[in-house]
Amino acid sequence: MKTFKIGGVHPQANKLSAGQRIQQVALPTQAVILLDQHLGAPATPIVAIGDSVKVGQLIAAPTGFMSANVHSSVSGTVTKIDTVTDAWGRHSPAITIDVEADHWLESIDRTPEINRICRLSKEEIIKKIQNAGIVGLGGACFPTHIKLMPPPGKIAEVLIVNAVECEPYLTCDHQLMMEHGEEIFIGISILMKALAVQKTLIGIENNKKDVIDYFQRLANRHFGIEVVPLKMCYPQGGEKQLIDALIGRQVPSGALPIEVGAVVQNVATTFAVYEAVQKNKPLIERVMTVTGKEVKNPGNFLIRFGTPLMAAVEMAGGIPENTGKIIGGGPMMGRAYMNTDVPASKRTSGLLFMPEQDSLREEPQNCIRCGKCISACPMGLEPYLLTNLSERGLYNDLEKNGIMDCIECGCCLFSCPSHRPLLDYVRQGKATVGGIIRARNAKK
Amino acid sequence: MNQLIVSPAPHVHNSDSVAKNMYSVVIALVPAYLAALYFFGLGALLVSLTAVVSCVLFEYLIQRFLLKTKPSVWDGSAILTGLLLAFNLPSNLPIWMVILGALVAIGIGKMSFGGLGNNIFNPALVGRVFLLISFPTQMTTWPRPLGNWGLASYIDAETAATPLAMMKGGLAEMPSHIDLLLGNTGGSMGEICAAALLLGGIFLLCRKVITWHIPVSILLTVALFTAILHFANPTVYASPLTHLLTGGLMLGAIFMATDYVTSPMTFWGQIIYGVGIGILTVVIRTWGAYPEGMSFAILIMNAVTPLLNTYIKPKRFGEKRKKEN
Ligand code: SF4
Ligand code: SF4
């Protein structure tokens, strides 16, 4: 079975919510729509207080090249345009809408029929995706239309669909694939047209046998799409690792996947593309997982952006008694929330409740030079060394030792028997070195 | 629900720990320890208990009163050092020498560098080589293996030459391979039974405490090197199999050279280290003044380890491709 070549670890999968049907979260009375739901600059509001808006209406436009449209996910009246505190205590610009009824824009096709035929040109498709405010739903929230326009001189050869979902606990992609497989395949065909590629590889981790079977049947009916089961190993779904596993090419340090002819899209993104292009529906909702060992009914929930996350949590049985930590995303790369009074956004792939006893790290001991962090690192780095150099502030050496290659997957810290806070230091060093590199490039 | 805990990712751990690794090695030593008790009886028991207790005690005292740090004796590393030290001693060594060896192993070999993780040389070997140089007679007189869990074996034991010493004196009276495999031969208490040591090694490999790189590269190098010598002149040089089964080779390759702290961390670093130990061992065994070269070979390569860690880098992701272009 295919897999990436260097490093990797095997965390317990704990897919507690696997097989749970997607449930719709009820509309809130007030929706808080964040304007920085994507990588890049926050969008600029184009509505004013007092305006009434419909579901799917554009309410904020991109600020510059690296940014994305934001649409209203509810209908009602704009009551506030200001900043709110997000899950990590940062201030984030947002539009608050008091919800009245559920009126959608007429242009949006809300029928359940599957619309298979797409006669649009490449440019029209990309335009529609851009207008719909679609971003990568795998976590980074990179605006999708930018990925579909390779820089001059670079040619996309293959589309890679990331359906790995290697993060423990999360099942939102898995369930979406089981319930909307046909739409996903249409979305993929549309993306193939937009990229003018003849070939798509869908990488799925081998623990999702049901999806693999189902998708292999669907693939027989679609030209050029191949389903590839991948060995269970974290981070199989890391962009560079996935490309390596599927086409055996390693993206060089500092380069983008297009360098080796690949464009990677998350599977949930392909579904959003289907809805945008075939149904005229902008990105206003997503599926998220609410889970945890003590959560009463772990499940997968379709939630409109702007809905308080707690609404989904209530449906899963509420916050467990002995919760010590709440994580946005999975346990390997997710971020611990400081504040749970926050709305859903394009970024929210899941909410994981960790019981108190699992929430604290063990006390670090001396490095015993066992080299386990080196064998675990999927980028072939020496995390113990990066940590050491970062502690001592030796930024030149950090750069030479490849700190910018670190994908922050957490494999090093996960496997260190001495519980050294490796990634904490690596992250710090990486931020500083990144700043130095940017400053250096700016001077040139 | 109390205050939320906020810490950076990852939020899970594979629950490996220093102590788990150390105790796994201790468990892996059990078969060889049983063999030692069987062949050397009371002596083996006395020497090993003394070594372990003194190592733990010295570590505790030094941390508590000299360094004034929190004692960490329960991480198992001091117990392991004591056990490994004992395994490298004759089972009839006077107790006070064992205690002295433990003091040198822990005090000089480990604590003077700053404790676990900072030492350059394998502490048990530092202790052993110190004793070997200070008390060459006692350290090279081994009791005859009795093989009856003998209680009387400590004091008046008959002595026996080790196979390696016999090798130096010509190959006439070498014990059979079966005896070597099972441990029915003279030698330090823990090194004699190759089969038991191999068993422990397999356990460590399965538990992923050690990787194959170091032991396999040592054993292969020794086998290859001695095969060449043996092929050139079979009357002077012993066969590879004899070499593999005798002296501290198995103990060293599986348990001493694989010590995390003092061995290299990368794939090629470990291979070079293993090959180095293999070559040095054969050279010392064949042409050196001592019959056994394992301890010295490991200590020499321990000294090279920081260099290997600095210059032998793992293969970075995407690196090969860069060269192709
Ligand atoms: S977080 Fe960075 S340094 Fe650590 S294993 Fe992942 S890529 Fe390597
Ligand atoms: S895994 Fe931890 S103890 Fe082992 S070398 Fe890396 S930092 Fe040191």
CSV table of N, CA and C in Angstrom, one decimal, chain A residues 206-344:
chain,number,residue,atom,x,y,z
A,206,ASN,N,-6.6,4.0,4.8
A,206,ASN,CA,-7.1,2.6,4.6
A,206,ASN,C,-8.1,2.2,5.7
A,207,ASN,N,-8.3,3.1,6.8
A,207,ASN,CA,-9.2,2.8,7.8
A,207,ASN,C,-10.7,3.1,7.4
A,208,LYS,N,-10.8,3.8,6.2
A,208,LYS,CA,-12.2,4.1,5.8
A,208,LYS,C,-12.6,3.2,4.6
A,209,LYS,N,-12.7,1.9,4.9
A,209,LYS,CA,-13.0,0.9,3.9
A,209,LYS,C,-14.3,1.2,3.1
A,210,ASP,N,-15.3,1.7,3.9
A,210,ASP,CA,-16.6,1.9,3.3
A,210,ASP,C,-16.5,3.0,2.2
A,211,VAL,N,-15.7,4.1,2.5
A,211,VAL,CA,-15.6,5.1,1.5
A,211,VAL,C,-14.8,4.6,0.3
A,212,ILE,N,-13.8,3.8,0.6
A,212,ILE,CA,-12.9,3.4,-0.5
A,212,ILE,C,-13.8,2.5,-1.5
A,213,ASP,N,-14.6,1.6,-0.9
A,213,ASP,CA,-15.4,0.8,-1.8
A,213,ASP,C,-16.4,1.6,-2.6
A,214,TYR,N,-17.1,2.5,-1.9
A,214,TYR,CA,-18.1,3.4,-2.5
A,214,TYR,C,-17.4,4.2,-3.6
A,215,PHE,N,-16.3,4.9,-3.3
A,215,PHE,CA,-15.6,5.7,-4.2
A,215,PHE,C,-15.1,5.0,-5.4
A,216,GLN,N,-14.6,3.7,-5.2
A,216,GLN,CA,-14.1,3.0,-6.3
A,216,GLN,C,-15.2,2.6,-7.3
A,217,ARG,N,-16.4,2.4,-6.8
A,217,ARG,CA,-17.5,2.2,-7.7
A,217,ARG,C,-17.8,3.4,-8.4
A,218,LEU,N,-17.8,4.6,-7.8
A,218,LEU,CA,-18.1,5.8,-8.5
A,218,LEU,C,-17.0,6.1,-9.5
A,219,ALA,N,-15.8,5.8,-9.1
A,219,ALA,CA,-14.7,6.1,-10.0
A,219,ALA,C,-14.8,5.4,-11.3
A,220,ASN,N,-15.4,4.2,-11.3
A,220,ASN,CA,-15.6,3.4,-12.6
A,220,ASN,C,-16.4,4.2,-13.6
A,221,ARG,N,-17.3,5.1,-13.1
A,221,ARG,CA,-18.2,5.8,-13.9
A,221,ARG,C,-17.6,7.2,-14.4
A,222,HIS,N,-16.5,7.5,-13.8
A,222,HIS,CA,-15.9,8.8,-14.1
A,222,HIS,C,-14.5,8.7,-14.8
A,223,PHE,N,-14.3,9.4,-15.8
A,223,PHE,CA,-13.1,9.2,-16.6
A,223,PHE,C,-11.9,9.9,-15.9
A,224,GLY,N,-10.8,9.2,-15.7
A,224,GLY,CA,-9.6,9.9,-15.2
A,224,GLY,C,-9.5,10.0,-13.7
A,225,ILE,N,-10.5,9.5,-13.0
A,225,ILE,CA,-10.4,9.6,-11.5
A,225,ILE,C,-10.1,8.3,-10.9
A,226,GLU,N,-9.1,8.3,-10.0
A,226,GLU,CA,-8.6,7.0,-9.5
A,226,GLU,C,-8.6,7.1,-7.9
A,227,VAL,N,-9.1,6.1,-7.2
A,227,VAL,CA,-9.1,6.1,-5.8
A,227,VAL,C,-7.9,5.3,-5.3
A,228,VAL,N,-7.1,5.9,-4.4
A,228,VAL,CA,-5.9,5.2,-4.0
A,228,VAL,C,-5.9,5.1,-2.4
A,229,PRO,N,-6.1,3.8,-1.9
A,229,PRO,CA,-6.0,3.6,-0.5
A,229,PRO,C,-4.6,3.9,0.0
A,230,LEU,N,-4.5,4.5,1.1
A,230,LEU,CA,-3.2,4.8,1.7
A,230,LEU,C,-3.0,4.2,3.0
A,231,LYS,N,-1.8,3.8,3.3
A,231,LYS,CA,-1.5,3.2,4.6
A,231,LYS,C,-1.8,4.2,5.8
A,232,MET,N,-2.3,3.6,6.9
A,232,MET,CA,-2.6,4.5,8.0
A,232,MET,C,-1.3,4.9,8.7
A,233,CYS,N,-1.0,6.2,8.5
A,233,CYS,CA,0.2,6.7,9.1
A,233,CYS,C,0.0,8.2,9.1
A,234,TYR,N,0.2,8.8,10.3
A,234,TYR,CA,0.1,10.3,10.4
A,234,TYR,C,1.5,10.9,10.0
A,235,PRO,N,1.6,12.0,9.3
A,235,PRO,CA,0.6,12.8,8.6
A,235,PRO,C,0.4,12.5,7.1
A,236,GLN,N,-0.3,11.4,6.9
A,236,GLN,CA,-0.5,11.0,5.5
A,236,GLN,C,-1.2,12.1,4.7
A,237,GLY,N,-2.0,13.0,5.4
A,237,GLY,CA,-2.8,14.0,4.8
A,237,GLY,C,-2.0,15.3,4.7
A,238,GLY,N,-0.8,15.4,5.1
A,238,GLY,CA,0.0,16.6,4.9
A,238,GLY,C,0.2,16.7,3.4
A,239,GLU,N,0.2,18.0,3.0
A,239,GLU,CA,0.2,18.2,1.5
A,239,GLU,C,1.4,17.5,0.8
A,240,LYS,N,2.5,17.8,1.4
A,240,LYS,CA,3.8,17.3,0.7
A,240,LYS,C,3.8,15.8,0.9
A,241,GLN,N,3.4,15.3,2.0
A,241,GLN,CA,3.4,13.8,2.2
A,241,GLN,C,2.5,13.1,1.3
A,242,LEU,N,1.3,13.7,1.1
A,242,LEU,CA,0.3,13.1,0.2
A,242,LEU,C,0.8,13.0,-1.2
A,243,ILE,N,1.4,14.1,-1.7
A,243,ILE,CA,1.9,14.1,-3.1
A,243,ILE,C,3.0,13.0,-3.2
A,244,ASP,N,3.8,13.0,-2.2
A,244,ASP,CA,4.9,11.9,-2.2
A,244,ASP,C,4.3,10.5,-2.3
A,245,ALA,N,3.3,10.3,-1.5
A,245,ALA,CA,2.6,9.0,-1.4
A,245,ALA,C,2.0,8.6,-2.7
A,246,LEU,N,1.3,9.6,-3.3
A,246,LEU,CA,0.5,9.3,-4.5
A,246,LEU,C,1.3,9.3,-5.8
A,247,ILE,N,2.2,10.3,-6.0
A,247,ILE,CA,2.9,10.3,-7.3
A,247,ILE,C,4.4,10.2,-7.1
A,248,GLY,N,4.8,9.9,-5.9
A,248,GLY,CA,6.3,9.7,-5.7
A,248,GLY,C,7.2,10.9,-6.0
A,249,ARG,N,6.6,12.1,-6.0
A,249,ARG,CA,7.5,13.2,-6.2
A,249,ARG,C,7.5,14.1,-4.9
A,250,GLN,N,8.7,14.5,-4.6
A,250,GLN,CA,8.9,15.3,-3.4
A,250,GLN,C,9.0,16.8,-3.7
A,251,VAL,N,8.0,17.6,-3.2
A,251,VAL,CA,8.0,19.0,-3.4
A,251,VAL,C,9.3,19.6,-2.8
A,252,PRO,N,10.1,20.3,-3.5
A,252,PRO,CA,11.4,20.8,-2.9
A,252,PRO,C,11.1,21.8,-1.8
A,253,SER,N,12.1,22.0,-1.0
A,253,SER,CA,12.0,22.9,0.2
A,253,SER,C,11.6,24.3,-0.3
A,254,GLY,N,10.6,24.8,0.3
A,254,GLY,CA,10.2,26.2,0.0
A,254,GLY,C,9.3,26.3,-1.2
A,255,ALA,N,9.1,25.2,-2.0
A,255,ALA,CA,8.3,25.3,-3.2
A,255,ALA,C,6.8,24.9,-3.0
A,256,LEU,N,6.0,25.2,-3.9
A,256,LEU,CA,4.6,24.8,-3.9
A,256,LEU,C,4.4,23.5,-4.7
A,257,PRO,N,3.3,22.8,-4.4
A,257,PRO,CA,3.0,21.6,-5.1
A,257,PRO,C,3.1,21.7,-6.6
A,258,ILE,N,2.7,22.8,-7.1
A,258,ILE,CA,2.7,23.0,-8.6
A,258,ILE,C,4.0,22.8,-9.2
A,259,GLU,N,5.1,23.0,-8.4
A,259,GLU,CA,6.5,22.7,-8.8
A,259,GLU,C,6.6,21.3,-9.4
A,260,VAL,N,5.9,20.4,-8.8
A,260,VAL,CA,6.0,19.0,-9.3
A,260,VAL,C,4.7,18.6,-10.1
A,261,GLY,N,4.0,19.6,-10.5
A,261,GLY,CA,2.8,19.4,-11.4
A,261,GLY,C,1.6,19.0,-10.7
A,262,ALA,N,1.5,19.2,-9.3
A,262,ALA,CA,0.3,18.7,-8.6
A,262,ALA,C,-0.5,19.9,-8.0
A,263,VAL,N,-1.8,19.8,-8.0
A,263,VAL,CA,-2.7,20.7,-7.3
A,263,VAL,C,-3.4,19.9,-6.3
A,264,VAL,N,-3.4,20.3,-5.0
A,264,VAL,CA,-4.1,19.5,-4.0
A,264,VAL,C,-5.3,20.2,-3.5
A,265,GLN,N,-6.5,19.5,-3.5
A,265,GLN,CA,-7.7,20.1,-2.9
A,265,GLN,C,-8.3,19.1,-1.9
A,266,ASN,N,-8.8,19.7,-0.8
A,266,ASN,CA,-9.4,18.9,0.2
A,266,ASN,C,-10.8,18.4,-0.3
A,267,VAL,N,-11.2,17.2,0.2
A,267,VAL,CA,-12.4,16.6,-0.4
A,267,VAL,C,-13.6,17.5,-0.1
A,268,ALA,N,-13.7,18.1,1.1
A,268,ALA,CA,-14.8,19.0,1.4
A,268,ALA,C,-14.9,20.2,0.5
A,269,THR,N,-13.7,20.6,0.1
A,269,THR,CA,-13.6,21.7,-0.9
A,269,THR,C,-14.3,21.3,-2.2
A,270,THR,N,-14.0,20.1,-2.6
A,270,THR,CA,-14.6,19.7,-3.9
A,270,THR,C,-16.2,19.7,-3.8
A,271,PHE,N,-16.7,19.4,-2.7
A,271,PHE,CA,-18.1,19.4,-2.5
A,271,PHE,C,-18.6,20.9,-2.6
A,272,ALA,N,-17.9,21.8,-1.9
A,272,ALA,CA,-18.2,23.2,-2.0
A,272,ALA,C,-18.2,23.7,-3.4
A,273,VAL,N,-17.2,23.2,-4.2
A,273,VAL,CA,-17.1,23.6,-5.6
A,273,VAL,C,-18.3,23.1,-6.4
A,274,TYR,N,-18.8,21.9,-6.1
A,274,TYR,CA,-20.0,21.4,-6.8
A,274,TYR,C,-21.1,22.3,-6.5
A,275,GLU,N,-21.3,22.6,-5.2
A,275,GLU,CA,-22.5,23.5,-4.8
A,275,GLU,C,-22.4,24.9,-5.5
A,276,ALA,N,-21.2,25.4,-5.5
A,276,ALA,CA,-21.0,26.7,-6.1
A,276,ALA,C,-21.3,26.8,-7.6
A,277,VAL,N,-20.7,25.8,-8.3
A,277,VAL,CA,-20.8,25.8,-9.7
A,277,VAL,C,-22.1,25.3,-10.3
A,278,GLN,N,-22.6,24.3,-9.7
A,278,GLN,CA,-23.8,23.6,-10.2
A,278,GLN,C,-25.1,24.2,-9.5
A,279,LYS,N,-25.0,24.7,-8.3
A,279,LYS,CA,-26.2,25.1,-7.6
A,279,LYS,C,-26.1,26.6,-7.3
A,280,ASN,N,-25.1,27.3,-7.7
A,280,ASN,CA,-25.0,28.7,-7.4
A,280,ASN,C,-24.9,29.0,-5.9
A,281,LYS,N,-24.5,28.1,-5.1
A,281,LYS,CA,-24.6,28.3,-3.7
A,281,LYS,C,-23.2,28.7,-3.2
A,282,PRO,N,-23.1,29.9,-2.6
A,282,PRO,CA,-21.8,30.2,-2.0
A,282,PRO,C,-21.5,29.4,-0.8
A,283,LEU,N,-20.2,29.5,-0.3
A,283,LEU,CA,-19.8,28.8,0.9
A,283,LEU,C,-20.4,29.5,2.1
A,284,ILE,N,-21.4,28.9,2.7
A,284,ILE,CA,-22.1,29.5,3.9
A,284,ILE,C,-22.2,28.5,5.0
A,285,GLU,N,-21.9,27.3,4.8
A,285,GLU,CA,-22.0,26.3,5.8
A,285,GLU,C,-21.0,25.2,5.6
A,286,ARG,N,-20.7,24.4,6.6
A,286,ARG,CA,-19.8,23.2,6.4
A,286,ARG,C,-20.2,22.2,7.5
A,287,VAL,N,-19.5,21.0,7.3
A,287,VAL,CA,-19.7,19.9,8.2
A,287,VAL,C,-18.6,19.9,9.2
A,288,MET,N,-18.9,19.8,10.5
A,288,MET,CA,-17.9,19.7,11.5
A,288,MET,C,-18.2,18.6,12.4
A,289,THR,N,-17.1,18.1,13.1
A,289,THR,CA,-17.3,17.0,14.0
A,289,THR,C,-17.2,17.5,15.5
A,290,VAL,N,-18.1,17.1,16.3
A,290,VAL,CA,-18.0,17.4,17.7
A,290,VAL,C,-17.8,16.1,18.4
A,291,THR,N,-16.7,16.0,19.2
A,291,THR,CA,-16.3,14.7,19.7
A,291,THR,C,-15.4,14.8,20.9
A,292,GLY,N,-15.1,13.6,21.5
A,292,GLY,CA,-14.3,13.6,22.7
A,292,GLY,C,-14.7,12.3,23.5
A,293,LYS,N,-13.8,11.8,24.3
A,293,LYS,CA,-14.1,10.5,24.9
A,293,LYS,C,-15.3,10.6,25.9
A,294,GLU,N,-15.5,11.8,26.5
A,294,GLU,CA,-16.6,11.9,27.4
A,294,GLU,C,-17.8,12.6,26.8
A,295,VAL,N,-17.8,12.9,25.5
A,295,VAL,CA,-18.9,13.6,24.9
A,295,VAL,C,-20.0,12.5,24.7
A,296,LYS,N,-21.3,12.9,25.1
A,296,LYS,CA,-22.4,12.0,25.1
A,296,LYS,C,-22.7,11.4,23.7
A,297,ASN,N,-22.9,12.3,22.8
A,297,ASN,CA,-23.3,11.8,21.4
A,297,ASN,C,-22.3,12.4,20.4
A,298,PRO,N,-21.1,11.9,20.3
A,298,PRO,CA,-20.2,12.5,19.3
A,298,PRO,C,-20.9,12.4,17.9
A,299,GLY,N,-20.7,13.4,17.1
A,299,GLY,CA,-21.4,13.4,15.8
A,299,GLY,C,-20.9,14.4,14.8
A,300,ASN,N,-21.5,14.4,13.6
A,300,ASN,CA,-21.1,15.3,12.6
A,300,ASN,C,-22.3,16.3,12.3
A,301,PHE,N,-21.9,17.5,12.2
A,301,PHE,CA,-23.0,18.5,12.1
A,301,PHE,C,-22.8,19.5,11.0
A,302,LEU,N,-23.9,19.8,10.3
A,302,LEU,CA,-23.8,20.8,9.2
A,302,LEU,C,-24.2,22.1,9.9
A,303,ILE,N,-23.3,23.1,9.9
A,303,ILE,CA,-23.5,24.3,10.6
A,303,ILE,C,-23.3,25.5,9.7
A,304,ARG,N,-24.2,26.5,9.8
A,304,ARG,CA,-24.1,27.7,9.0
A,304,ARG,C,-23.0,28.6,9.7
A,305,PHE,N,-22.2,29.2,8.9
A,305,PHE,CA,-21.1,30.1,9.5
A,305,PHE,C,-21.9,31.2,10.3
A,306,GLY,N,-21.3,31.5,11.5
A,306,GLY,CA,-21.9,32.6,12.3
A,306,GLY,C,-22.7,32.0,13.4
A,307,THR,N,-23.1,30.7,13.3
A,307,THR,CA,-23.9,30.1,14.4
A,307,THR,C,-22.9,29.8,15.6
A,308,PRO,N,-23.3,30.1,16.8
A,308,PRO,CA,-22.4,29.8,17.9
A,308,PRO,C,-22.1,28.3,17.9
A,309,LEU,N,-20.8,28.0,18.1
A,309,LEU,CA,-20.4,26.6,18.1
A,309,LEU,C,-21.1,25.8,19.2
A,310,MET,N,-21.5,26.5,20.3
A,310,MET,CA,-22.2,25.8,21.3
A,310,MET,C,-23.5,25.2,20.9
A,311,ALA,N,-24.1,25.7,19.8
A,311,ALA,CA,-25.3,25.1,19.3
A,311,ALA,C,-25.1,23.7,18.9
A,312,ALA,N,-24.0,23.4,18.2
A,312,ALA,CA,-23.6,22.1,17.8
A,312,ALA,C,-23.2,21.2,19.0
A,313,VAL,N,-22.6,21.9,20.0
A,313,VAL,CA,-22.1,21.1,21.1
A,313,VAL,C,-23.4,20.6,21.9
A,314,GLU,N,-24.4,21.5,22.0
A,314,GLU,CA,-25.6,21.1,22.7
A,314,GLU,C,-26.2,19.8,22.0
A,315,MET,N,-26.2,19.8,20.7
A,315,MET,CA,-26.7,18.7,20.0
A,315,MET,C,-25.9,17.4,20.3
A,316,ALA,N,-24.7,17.6,20.6
A,316,ALA,CA,-23.8,16.4,20.9
A,316,ALA,C,-23.9,16.0,22.4
A,317,GLY,N,-24.7,16.7,23.1
A,317,GLY,CA,-24.9,16.4,24.5
A,317,GLY,C,-24.3,17.3,25.5
A,318,GLY,N,-23.8,18.5,25.0
A,318,GLY,CA,-23.3,19.5,25.9
A,318,GLY,C,-21.8,19.3,26.3
A,319,ILE,N,-21.2,20.2,26.9
A,319,ILE,CA,-19.8,20.1,27.3
A,319,ILE,C,-19.7,19.1,28.5
A,320,PRO,N,-18.9,18.1,28.3
A,320,PRO,CA,-18.7,17.1,29.4
A,320,PRO,C,-18.2,17.7,30.7
A,321,GLU,N,-18.6,17.1,31.8
A,321,GLU,CA,-18.4,17.6,33.1
A,321,GLU,C,-16.9,17.9,33.3
A,322,ASN,N,-16.0,16.9,33.0
A,322,ASN,CA,-14.6,17.1,33.4
A,322,ASN,C,-13.7,17.5,32.3
A,323,THR,N,-14.2,18.4,31.4
A,323,THR,CA,-13.4,18.8,30.3
A,323,THR,C,-12.3,19.7,30.8
A,324,GLY,N,-11.1,19.4,30.3
A,324,GLY,CA,-9.9,20.2,30.7
A,324,GLY,C,-9.5,21.1,29.5
A,325,LYS,N,-9.7,20.6,28.3
A,325,LYS,CA,-9.2,21.4,27.2
A,325,LYS,C,-10.2,21.2,26.0
A,326,ILE,N,-10.4,22.3,25.3
A,326,ILE,CA,-11.3,22.2,24.1
A,326,ILE,C,-10.4,22.6,22.9
A,327,ILE,N,-10.4,21.7,21.9
A,327,ILE,CA,-9.5,21.9,20.8
A,327,ILE,C,-10.3,22.1,19.5
A,328,GLY,N,-9.9,23.1,18.8
A,328,GLY,CA,-10.5,23.4,17.5
A,328,GLY,C,-9.7,22.6,16.5
A,329,GLY,N,-10.3,21.5,15.9
A,329,GLY,CA,-9.6,20.7,15.0
A,329,GLY,C,-9.2,19.4,15.7
A,330,GLY,N,-8.2,18.7,15.2
A,330,GLY,CA,-7.8,17.4,15.7
A,330,GLY,C,-6.8,17.6,16.8
A,331,PRO,N,-6.4,16.5,17.5
A,331,PRO,CA,-5.5,16.6,18.6
A,331,PRO,C,-4.0,16.7,18.1
A,332,MET,N,-3.7,16.5,16.9
A,332,MET,CA,-2.3,16.6,16.5
A,332,MET,C,-1.9,18.0,16.1
A,333,MET,N,-2.8,18.7,15.4
A,333,MET,CA,-2.5,20.0,14.9
A,333,MET,C,-3.5,21.1,15.3
A,334,GLY,N,-4.6,20.7,16.0
A,334,GLY,CA,-5.6,21.6,16.4
A,334,GLY,C,-5.1,22.6,17.4
A,335,ARG,N,-5.9,23.7,17.6
A,335,ARG,CA,-5.5,24.7,18.6
A,335,ARG,C,-6.4,24.7,19.7
A,336,ALA,N,-5.9,24.8,20.9
A,336,ALA,CA,-6.7,24.8,22.1
A,336,ALA,C,-7.5,26.2,22.2
A,337,TYR,N,-8.8,26.1,22.5
A,337,TYR,CA,-9.6,27.3,22.6
A,337,TYR,C,-9.4,27.9,24.0
A,338,MET,N,-9.3,29.3,24.0
A,338,MET,CA,-9.4,30.0,25.2
A,338,MET,C,-10.8,30.4,25.6
A,339,ASN,N,-11.6,30.4,24.5
A,339,ASN,CA,-12.9,31.1,24.6
A,339,ASN,C,-13.8,30.2,23.7
A,340,THR,N,-14.9,29.8,24.3
A,340,THR,CA,-15.8,28.9,23.5
A,340,THR,C,-17.0,29.7,23.0
A,341,ASP,N,-17.1,30.9,23.3
A,341,ASP,CA,-18.3,31.7,22.9
A,341,ASP,C,-18.0,32.3,21.5
A,342,VAL,N,-17.8,31.4,20.6
A,342,VAL,CA,-17.4,31.9,19.2
A,342,VAL,C,-18.3,31.2,18.2
A,343,PRO,N,-18.3,31.9,17.0
A,343,PRO,CA,-19.2,31.4,15.9
A,343,PRO,C,-18.4,30.4,15.1
A,344,ALA,N,-19.2,29.6,14.4
A,344,ALA,CA,-18.6,28.6,13.4
A,344,ALA,C,-18.1,29.5,12.2
